mmCIF file of N, CA and C in Angstrom:
data_model
loop_
_atom_site.group_PDB
_atom_site.id
_atom_site.type_symbol
_atom_site.label_atom_id
_atom_site.label_comp_id
_atom_site.label_asym_id
_atom_site.label_seq_id
_atom_site.Cartn_x
_atom_site.Cartn_y
_atom_site.Cartn_z
ATOM 1 N N UNK A 1 -8.450 7.644 4.591
ATOM 2 C CA UNK A 1 -8.534 6.669 3.919
ATOM 3 C C UNK A 1 -8.865 5.201 4.761
ATOM 4 N N UNK A 2 -9.015 4.412 3.502
ATOM 5 C CA UNK A 2 -9.587 3.003 4.008
ATOM 6 C C UNK A 2 -8.553 2.030 3.621
ATOM 7 N N UNK A 3 -8.245 1.308 4.470
ATOM 8 C CA UNK A 3 -6.925 0.493 4.422
ATOM 9 C C UNK A 3 -7.267 -0.967 4.437
ATOM 10 N N UNK A 4 -6.981 -1.896 3.943
ATOM 11 C CA UNK A 4 -7.123 -3.300 3.770
ATOM 12 C C UNK A 4 -5.868 -4.048 3.966
ATOM 13 N N UNK A 5 -5.770 -4.903 4.495
ATOM 14 C CA UNK A 5 -4.538 -6.010 4.641
ATOM 15 C C UNK A 5 -4.911 -7.496 4.711
ATOM 16 N N UNK A 6 -4.330 -8.108 3.566
ATOM 17 C CA UNK A 6 -4.432 -9.454 3.323
ATOM 18 C C UNK A 6 -3.141 -9.699 3.283
ATOM 19 N N UNK A 7 -2.843 -10.497 4.593
ATOM 20 C CA UNK A 7 -1.282 -11.012 4.633
ATOM 21 C C UNK A 7 -0.874 -12.386 4.543
ATOM 22 N N UNK A 8 -2.000 -13.294 4.348
ATOM 23 C CA UNK A 8 -1.786 -14.743 4.616
ATOM 24 C C UNK A 8 -1.805 -15.354 3.076
ATOM 25 N N UNK A 9 -1.173 -16.282 2.636
ATOM 26 C CA UNK A 9 -1.037 -17.393 1.618
ATOM 27 C C UNK A 9 -2.278 -18.042 1.627
ATOM 28 N N UNK A 10 -2.941 -18.370 0.565
ATOM 29 C CA UNK A 10 -4.232 -19.243 0.718
ATOM 30 C C UNK A 10 -4.119 -19.678 -0.793
ATOM 31 N N UNK A 11 -4.698 -20.815 -1.042
ATOM 32 C CA UNK A 11 -4.894 -21.588 -2.191
ATOM 33 C C UNK A 11 -5.866 -20.597 -3.021
ATOM 34 N N UNK A 12 -5.191 -20.369 -4.615
ATOM 35 C CA UNK A 12 -5.657 -19.535 -5.326
ATOM 36 C C UNK A 12 -5.280 -17.915 -5.396
ATOM 37 N N UNK A 13 -4.895 -17.659 -4.318
ATOM 38 C CA UNK A 13 -4.258 -16.264 -3.997
ATOM 39 C C UNK A 13 -2.682 -16.301 -4.976
ATOM 40 N N UNK A 14 -2.684 -15.058 -5.701
ATOM 41 C CA UNK A 14 -1.251 -14.840 -6.333
ATOM 42 C C UNK A 14 -0.071 -14.833 -5.644
ATOM 43 N N UNK A 15 0.834 -15.106 -5.745
ATOM 44 C CA UNK A 15 2.388 -15.412 -4.907
ATOM 45 C C UNK A 15 2.784 -13.828 -5.122
ATOM 46 N N UNK A 16 3.567 -13.578 -4.248
ATOM 47 C CA UNK A 16 4.113 -12.011 -4.152
ATOM 48 C C UNK A 16 3.776 -11.524 -3.118
ATOM 49 N N UNK A 17 4.083 -10.148 -3.361
ATOM 50 C CA UNK A 17 3.638 -8.978 -2.343
ATOM 51 C C UNK A 17 3.069 -8.036 -3.368
ATOM 52 N N UNK A 18 2.016 -6.990 -2.788
ATOM 53 C CA UNK A 18 1.691 -5.777 -3.903
ATOM 54 C C UNK A 18 0.944 -5.179 -3.212
ATOM 55 N N UNK A 19 0.755 -3.649 -3.250
ATOM 56 C CA UNK A 19 -0.111 -2.823 -2.536
ATOM 57 C C UNK A 19 -1.063 -2.564 -3.924
ATOM 58 N N UNK A 20 -2.563 -2.348 -3.702
ATOM 59 C CA UNK A 20 -3.426 -2.125 -4.678
ATOM 60 C C UNK A 20 -4.059 -0.734 -4.225
ATOM 61 N N UNK A 21 -4.395 -0.270 -5.491
ATOM 62 C CA UNK A 21 -5.375 1.288 -4.832
ATOM 63 C C UNK A 21 -6.337 0.869 -5.717
ATOM 64 N N UNK A 22 -7.434 0.770 -4.849
ATOM 65 C CA UNK A 22 -8.885 0.682 -5.726
ATOM 66 C C UNK A 22 -9.495 1.981 -5.804
ATOM 67 N N UNK A 23 -8.896 2.910 -5.409
ATOM 68 C CA UNK A 23 -9.444 4.302 -5.604
ATOM 69 C C UNK A 23 -8.391 4.992 -5.216
ATOM 70 N N UNK A 24 -7.838 6.063 -5.945
ATOM 71 C CA UNK A 24 -7.210 6.948 -5.451
ATOM 72 C C UNK A 24 -7.512 8.466 -4.906
ATOM 73 N N UNK A 25 -6.786 8.990 -4.288
ATOM 74 C CA UNK A 25 -7.438 10.327 -3.345
ATOM 75 C C UNK A 25 -7.458 11.274 -4.724
ATOM 76 N N UNK A 26 -8.284 12.096 -4.240
ATOM 77 C CA UNK A 26 -8.405 13.481 -4.966
ATOM 78 C C UNK A 26 -9.243 14.485 -4.502
ATOM 79 N N UNK A 27 -8.899 15.708 -4.872
ATOM 80 C CA UNK A 27 -10.031 16.915 -4.531
ATOM 81 C C UNK A 27 -10.703 17.296 -5.773
ATOM 82 N N UNK A 28 -10.523 16.304 -6.653
ATOM 83 C CA UNK A 28 -11.097 16.905 -8.114
ATOM 84 C C UNK A 28 -12.559 16.278 -7.998
ATOM 85 N N UNK A 29 -13.331 16.727 -7.309
ATOM 86 C CA UNK A 29 -14.864 16.193 -7.268
ATOM 87 C C UNK A 29 -15.828 17.056 -8.337
ATOM 88 N N UNK A 30 -16.966 16.575 -8.516
ATOM 89 C CA UNK A 30 -17.898 17.265 -9.192
ATOM 90 C C UNK A 30 -18.359 18.054 -8.012
ATOM 91 N N UNK A 31 -19.081 19.299 -8.518
ATOM 92 C CA UNK A 31 -19.906 19.946 -7.210
ATOM 93 C C UNK A 31 -20.355 19.387 -6.389
ATOM 94 N N UNK A 32 -21.432 18.580 -6.539
ATOM 95 C CA UNK A 32 -22.357 17.803 -5.556
ATOM 96 C C UNK A 32 -21.739 16.309 -5.224
ATOM 97 N N UNK A 33 -20.731 16.273 -5.757
ATOM 98 C CA UNK A 33 -20.079 14.360 -5.509
ATOM 99 C C UNK A 33 -19.639 14.792 -3.815
ATOM 100 N N UNK A 34 -20.061 13.813 -3.069
ATOM 101 C CA UNK A 34 -19.559 13.748 -1.756
ATOM 102 C C UNK A 34 -18.244 13.232 -1.661
ATOM 103 N N UNK A 35 -17.584 14.104 -0.572
ATOM 104 C CA UNK A 35 -16.352 14.344 -0.138
ATOM 105 C C UNK A 35 -15.440 12.677 -0.318
ATOM 106 N N UNK A 36 -16.375 12.009 0.155
ATOM 107 C CA UNK A 36 -15.692 10.430 0.510
ATOM 108 C C UNK A 36 -15.361 9.938 -0.869
ATOM 109 N N UNK A 37 -16.179 10.447 -1.796
ATOM 110 C CA UNK A 37 -15.618 9.786 -2.979
ATOM 111 C C UNK A 37 -14.060 10.085 -3.374
ATOM 112 N N UNK A 38 -13.424 10.972 -2.770
ATOM 113 C CA UNK A 38 -12.093 11.318 -2.835
ATOM 114 C C UNK A 38 -11.044 10.859 -1.869
ATOM 115 N N UNK A 39 -11.721 9.750 -0.798
ATOM 116 C CA UNK A 39 -10.978 9.334 -0.135
ATOM 117 C C UNK A 39 -10.240 7.943 -0.711
ATOM 118 N N UNK A 40 -8.930 7.496 -0.523
ATOM 119 C CA UNK A 40 -8.306 6.688 -0.858
ATOM 120 C C UNK A 40 -8.488 5.255 -0.323
ATOM 121 N N UNK A 41 -9.092 4.101 -1.181
ATOM 122 C CA UNK A 41 -9.101 2.959 -0.833
ATOM 123 C C UNK A 41 -8.066 1.955 -1.277
ATOM 124 N N UNK A 42 -6.755 1.427 -0.229
ATOM 125 C CA UNK A 42 -5.884 0.692 -0.161
ATOM 126 C C UNK A 42 -5.716 -0.293 0.149
ATOM 127 N N UNK A 43 -5.068 -1.313 -0.400
ATOM 128 C CA UNK A 43 -5.233 -2.944 0.274
ATOM 129 C C UNK A 43 -3.515 -3.020 -0.091
ATOM 130 N N UNK A 44 -2.885 -3.906 0.934
ATOM 131 C CA UNK A 44 -1.717 -4.324 1.147
ATOM 132 C C UNK A 44 -1.912 -6.160 0.974
ATOM 133 N N UNK A 45 -1.260 -6.651 0.180
ATOM 134 C CA UNK A 45 -1.170 -8.227 0.038
ATOM 135 C C UNK A 45 0.356 -8.740 0.113
ATOM 136 N N UNK A 46 0.255 -9.865 0.849
ATOM 137 C CA UNK A 46 1.343 -10.598 1.438
ATOM 138 C C UNK A 46 0.754 -12.117 1.098
ATOM 139 N N UNK A 47 1.887 -12.793 1.428
ATOM 140 C CA UNK A 47 1.894 -14.360 1.420
ATOM 141 C C UNK A 47 2.522 -14.726 2.186
ATOM 142 N N UNK A 48 2.059 -14.458 3.450
ATOM 143 C CA UNK A 48 2.917 -15.188 4.677
ATOM 144 C C UNK A 48 2.483 -16.301 5.141
ATOM 145 N N UNK A 49 3.167 -17.355 5.408
ATOM 146 C CA UNK A 49 2.789 -18.837 5.811
ATOM 147 C C UNK A 49 2.094 -18.423 7.206
ATOM 148 N N UNK A 50 1.269 -19.246 7.373
ATOM 149 C CA UNK A 50 0.340 -19.310 8.462
ATOM 150 C C UNK A 50 0.984 -20.432 9.489
ATOM 151 N N UNK A 51 0.587 -20.323 10.883
ATOM 152 C CA UNK A 51 1.450 -20.873 11.803
ATOM 153 C C UNK A 51 0.616 -20.551 13.593
ATOM 154 N N UNK A 52 1.316 -21.156 14.405
ATOM 155 C CA UNK A 52 0.683 -20.861 15.843
ATOM 156 C C UNK A 52 2.054 -21.064 16.540
ATOM 157 N N UNK A 53 2.638 -19.788 17.067
ATOM 158 C CA UNK A 53 2.208 -18.469 16.435
ATOM 159 C C UNK A 53 2.809 -18.170 15.071
ATOM 160 N N UNK A 54 2.085 -17.063 14.487
ATOM 161 C CA UNK A 54 2.464 -16.678 13.356
ATOM 162 C C UNK A 54 3.794 -15.801 13.375
ATOM 163 N N UNK A 55 5.406 -16.549 13.317
ATOM 164 C CA UNK A 55 6.797 -15.485 13.089
ATOM 165 C C UNK A 55 7.076 -15.261 11.357
ATOM 166 N N UNK A 56 7.478 -14.050 11.564
ATOM 167 C CA UNK A 56 7.838 -13.851 10.376
ATOM 168 C C UNK A 56 9.236 -13.728 10.204
ATOM 169 N N UNK A 57 9.896 -14.078 9.137
ATOM 170 C CA UNK A 57 11.249 -14.179 8.754
ATOM 171 C C UNK A 57 11.839 -12.815 8.904
ATOM 172 N N UNK A 58 13.050 -12.549 9.013
ATOM 173 C CA UNK A 58 13.578 -10.906 8.547
ATOM 174 C C UNK A 58 13.134 -10.384 7.221
ATOM 175 N N UNK A 59 13.276 -11.466 6.240
ATOM 176 C CA UNK A 59 13.080 -10.992 5.079
ATOM 177 C C UNK A 59 11.468 -10.767 4.385
ATOM 178 N N UNK A 60 10.627 -11.856 5.457
ATOM 179 C CA UNK A 60 9.001 -11.036 5.087
ATOM 180 C C UNK A 60 8.730 -10.009 5.970
ATOM 181 N N UNK A 61 9.415 -9.605 7.142
ATOM 182 C CA UNK A 61 9.318 -8.511 7.566
ATOM 183 C C UNK A 61 9.827 -7.156 6.855
ATOM 184 N N UNK A 62 10.845 -7.331 6.344
ATOM 185 C CA UNK A 62 11.283 -6.221 5.241
ATOM 186 C C UNK A 62 10.258 -6.033 4.048
ATOM 187 N N UNK A 63 9.652 -7.335 3.440
ATOM 188 C CA UNK A 63 8.558 -7.040 2.630
ATOM 189 C C UNK A 63 7.526 -6.254 2.889
ATOM 190 N N UNK A 64 6.922 -6.697 4.207
ATOM 191 C CA UNK A 64 5.906 -6.150 4.934
ATOM 192 C C UNK A 64 5.839 -4.464 5.341
ATOM 193 N N UNK A 65 7.197 -4.161 5.697
ATOM 194 C CA UNK A 65 7.692 -2.721 5.662
ATOM 195 C C UNK A 65 7.693 -2.061 4.276
ATOM 196 N N UNK A 66 8.172 -2.932 3.414
ATOM 197 C CA UNK A 66 8.168 -2.342 2.098
ATOM 198 C C UNK A 66 6.855 -1.854 1.248
ATOM 199 N N UNK A 67 5.966 -3.107 1.679
ATOM 200 C CA UNK A 67 4.413 -2.817 1.089
ATOM 201 C C UNK A 67 3.748 -1.703 2.027
ATOM 202 N N UNK A 68 3.961 -1.629 3.197
ATOM 203 C CA UNK A 68 3.374 -0.725 3.850
ATOM 204 C C UNK A 68 3.908 0.883 3.609
ATOM 205 N N UNK A 69 5.089 0.753 3.068
ATOM 206 C CA UNK A 69 5.497 2.299 2.572
ATOM 207 C C UNK A 69 5.033 2.659 1.302
ATOM 208 N N UNK A 70 4.262 1.671 0.406
ATOM 209 C CA UNK A 70 3.643 2.090 -0.633
ATOM 210 C C UNK A 70 2.079 2.499 0.019
ATOM 211 N N UNK A 71 1.633 1.662 0.817
ATOM 212 C CA UNK A 71 0.339 1.729 1.767
ATOM 213 C C UNK A 71 0.195 3.216 2.025
ATOM 214 N N UNK A 72 1.471 3.421 2.790
ATOM 215 C CA UNK A 72 1.168 4.903 3.294
ATOM 216 C C UNK A 72 1.478 5.850 2.313
ATOM 217 N N UNK A 73 2.089 5.648 1.125
ATOM 218 C CA UNK A 73 1.986 6.777 0.073
ATOM 219 C C UNK A 73 0.807 6.959 -0.555
ATOM 220 N N UNK A 74 -0.040 5.910 -0.702
ATOM 221 C CA UNK A 74 -1.161 5.854 -1.135
ATOM 222 C C UNK A 74 -2.305 6.816 -0.480
ATOM 223 N N UNK A 75 -2.246 6.079 1.101
ATOM 224 C CA UNK A 75 -3.255 6.688 1.973
ATOM 225 C C UNK A 75 -2.662 8.234 2.204
ATOM 226 N N UNK A 76 -1.820 8.637 2.280
ATOM 227 C CA UNK A 76 -1.157 9.965 2.895
ATOM 228 C C UNK A 76 -1.182 11.236 1.696
ATOM 229 N N UNK A 77 -1.655 10.623 0.246
ATOM 230 C CA UNK A 77 -1.915 11.525 -0.735
ATOM 231 C C UNK A 77 -2.345 12.539 -0.421
ATOM 232 N N UNK A 78 -2.334 13.872 -0.725
ATOM 233 C CA UNK A 78 -3.025 15.176 -0.635
ATOM 234 C C UNK A 78 -3.071 15.874 -2.132
ATOM 235 N N UNK A 79 -3.868 15.535 -3.167
ATOM 236 C CA UNK A 79 -3.459 16.279 -4.427
ATOM 237 C C UNK A 79 -4.871 16.729 -5.056
ATOM 238 N N UNK A 80 -4.789 17.607 -5.809
ATOM 239 C CA UNK A 80 -6.134 17.708 -6.402
ATOM 240 C C UNK A 80 -6.572 16.717 -7.431
ATOM 241 N N UNK A 81 -5.728 16.233 -8.188
ATOM 242 C CA UNK A 81 -5.754 15.476 -9.210
ATOM 243 C C UNK A 81 -5.326 13.796 -8.996
ATOM 244 N N UNK A 82 -6.348 12.917 -9.137
ATOM 245 C CA UNK A 82 -6.019 11.622 -8.790
ATOM 246 C C UNK A 82 -4.858 10.835 -9.372
ATOM 247 N N UNK A 83 -4.886 11.384 -10.743
ATOM 248 C CA UNK A 83 -3.541 10.784 -11.757
ATOM 249 C C UNK A 83 -2.484 11.173 -11.206
ATOM 250 N N UNK A 84 -2.051 11.864 -9.891
ATOM 251 C CA UNK A 84 -0.831 12.407 -9.369
ATOM 252 C C UNK A 84 -0.936 12.096 -7.725
ATOM 253 N N UNK A 85 -1.764 11.173 -7.790
ATOM 254 C CA UNK A 85 -2.020 10.674 -6.033
ATOM 255 C C UNK A 85 -1.326 9.066 -6.001
ATOM 256 N N UNK A 86 -0.998 8.874 -4.825
ATOM 257 C CA UNK A 86 -0.196 7.712 -4.342
ATOM 258 C C UNK A 86 0.756 7.316 -5.372
ATOM 259 N N UNK A 87 0.430 5.859 -5.684
ATOM 260 C CA UNK A 87 1.943 5.597 -6.274
ATOM 261 C C UNK A 87 1.683 5.561 -8.067
ATOM 262 N N UNK A 88 0.618 6.680 -8.333
ATOM 263 C CA UNK A 88 0.644 7.004 -9.876
ATOM 264 C C UNK A 88 1.647 8.480 -10.054
ATOM 265 N N UNK A 89 2.876 8.039 -9.797
ATOM 266 C CA UNK A 89 3.950 9.328 -9.806
ATOM 267 C C UNK A 89 5.295 8.471 -10.666
ATOM 268 N N UNK A 90 6.231 8.801 -10.980
ATOM 269 C CA UNK A 90 7.366 8.392 -11.474
ATOM 270 C C UNK A 90 8.025 7.349 -10.617
ATOM 271 N N UNK A 91 8.540 6.297 -11.388
ATOM 272 C CA UNK A 91 9.013 5.089 -10.833
ATOM 273 C C UNK A 91 9.942 5.144 -9.456
ATOM 274 N N UNK A 92 10.845 6.116 -9.992
ATOM 275 C CA UNK A 92 11.825 6.304 -8.544
ATOM 276 C C UNK A 92 11.098 7.258 -7.461
ATOM 277 N N UNK A 93 10.133 7.881 -7.499
ATOM 278 C CA UNK A 93 9.652 8.608 -6.333
ATOM 279 C C UNK A 93 8.697 7.190 -5.813
ATOM 280 N N UNK A 94 7.937 6.669 -6.650
ATOM 281 C CA UNK A 94 6.735 5.446 -6.250
ATOM 282 C C UNK A 94 7.686 4.593 -5.074
ATOM 283 N N UNK A 95 8.795 4.532 -5.340
ATOM 284 C CA UNK A 95 9.789 3.618 -4.389
ATOM 285 C C UNK A 95 10.356 4.319 -3.218
ATOM 286 N N UNK A 96 10.345 5.618 -3.230
ATOM 287 C CA UNK A 96 11.098 6.139 -2.109
ATOM 288 C C UNK A 96 10.423 5.928 -0.740
ATOM 289 N N UNK A 97 9.038 6.108 -0.570
ATOM 290 C CA UNK A 97 8.983 5.769 0.951
ATOM 291 C C UNK A 97 8.822 4.532 1.191
ATOM 292 N N UNK A 98 8.784 3.561 0.262
ATOM 293 C CA UNK A 98 8.862 2.112 0.746
ATOM 294 C C UNK A 98 10.486 1.834 1.168
ATOM 295 N N UNK A 99 11.055 2.077 -0.050
ATOM 296 C CA UNK A 99 12.635 2.083 0.685
ATOM 297 C C UNK A 99 13.094 2.832 2.043
ATOM 298 N N UNK A 100 12.512 3.450 2.114
ATOM 299 C CA UNK A 100 12.476 4.327 3.951
ATOM 300 C C UNK A 100 12.151 3.760 4.725
ATOM 301 N N UNK A 101 10.894 3.021 4.544
ATOM 302 C CA UNK A 101 10.326 2.372 5.498
ATOM 303 C C UNK A 101 11.077 1.005 5.875
ATOM 304 N N UNK A 102 11.448 0.397 4.648
ATOM 305 C CA UNK A 102 12.200 -1.079 4.379
ATOM 306 C C UNK A 102 13.301 -0.599 5.357
ATOM 307 N N UNK A 103 14.163 0.206 4.814
ATOM 308 C CA UNK A 103 15.370 0.342 5.527
ATOM 309 C C UNK A 103 15.403 0.811 6.916
ATOM 310 N N UNK A 104 14.276 1.234 7.505
ATOM 311 C CA UNK A 104 14.179 1.800 8.750
ATOM 312 C C UNK A 104 14.248 0.461 9.736
ATOM 313 N N UNK A 105 13.687 -0.496 9.157
ATOM 314 C CA UNK A 105 13.807 -1.949 9.778
ATOM 315 C C UNK A 105 14.836 -2.395 10.232
ATOM 316 N N UNK A 106 16.066 -2.415 9.304
ATOM 317 C CA UNK A 106 17.168 -2.439 9.294
ATOM 318 C C UNK A 106 17.993 -2.010 10.267
#
């Protein structure tokens, strides 16, 4: 998996926190298509304030862990069809890894 992290707030960046999946994991590739095309590309986006040093509040840490759960879900997917990969699942299941990791922090 390819994982990108964009943690800091900046001008013109949307507020909030989210996980983006630029490409889902899949094994359903054309016969001559390179296997790398089935590798997921995942990004986590947060909006933490910059400082020296950068210290996260407990709420920010919970958000970071929650979004990492979505990131892990996308990166560790191992399915044949991309439609069922990562966060392309029912809402209850998409939140399970995030909730587990978020509550691990507590």
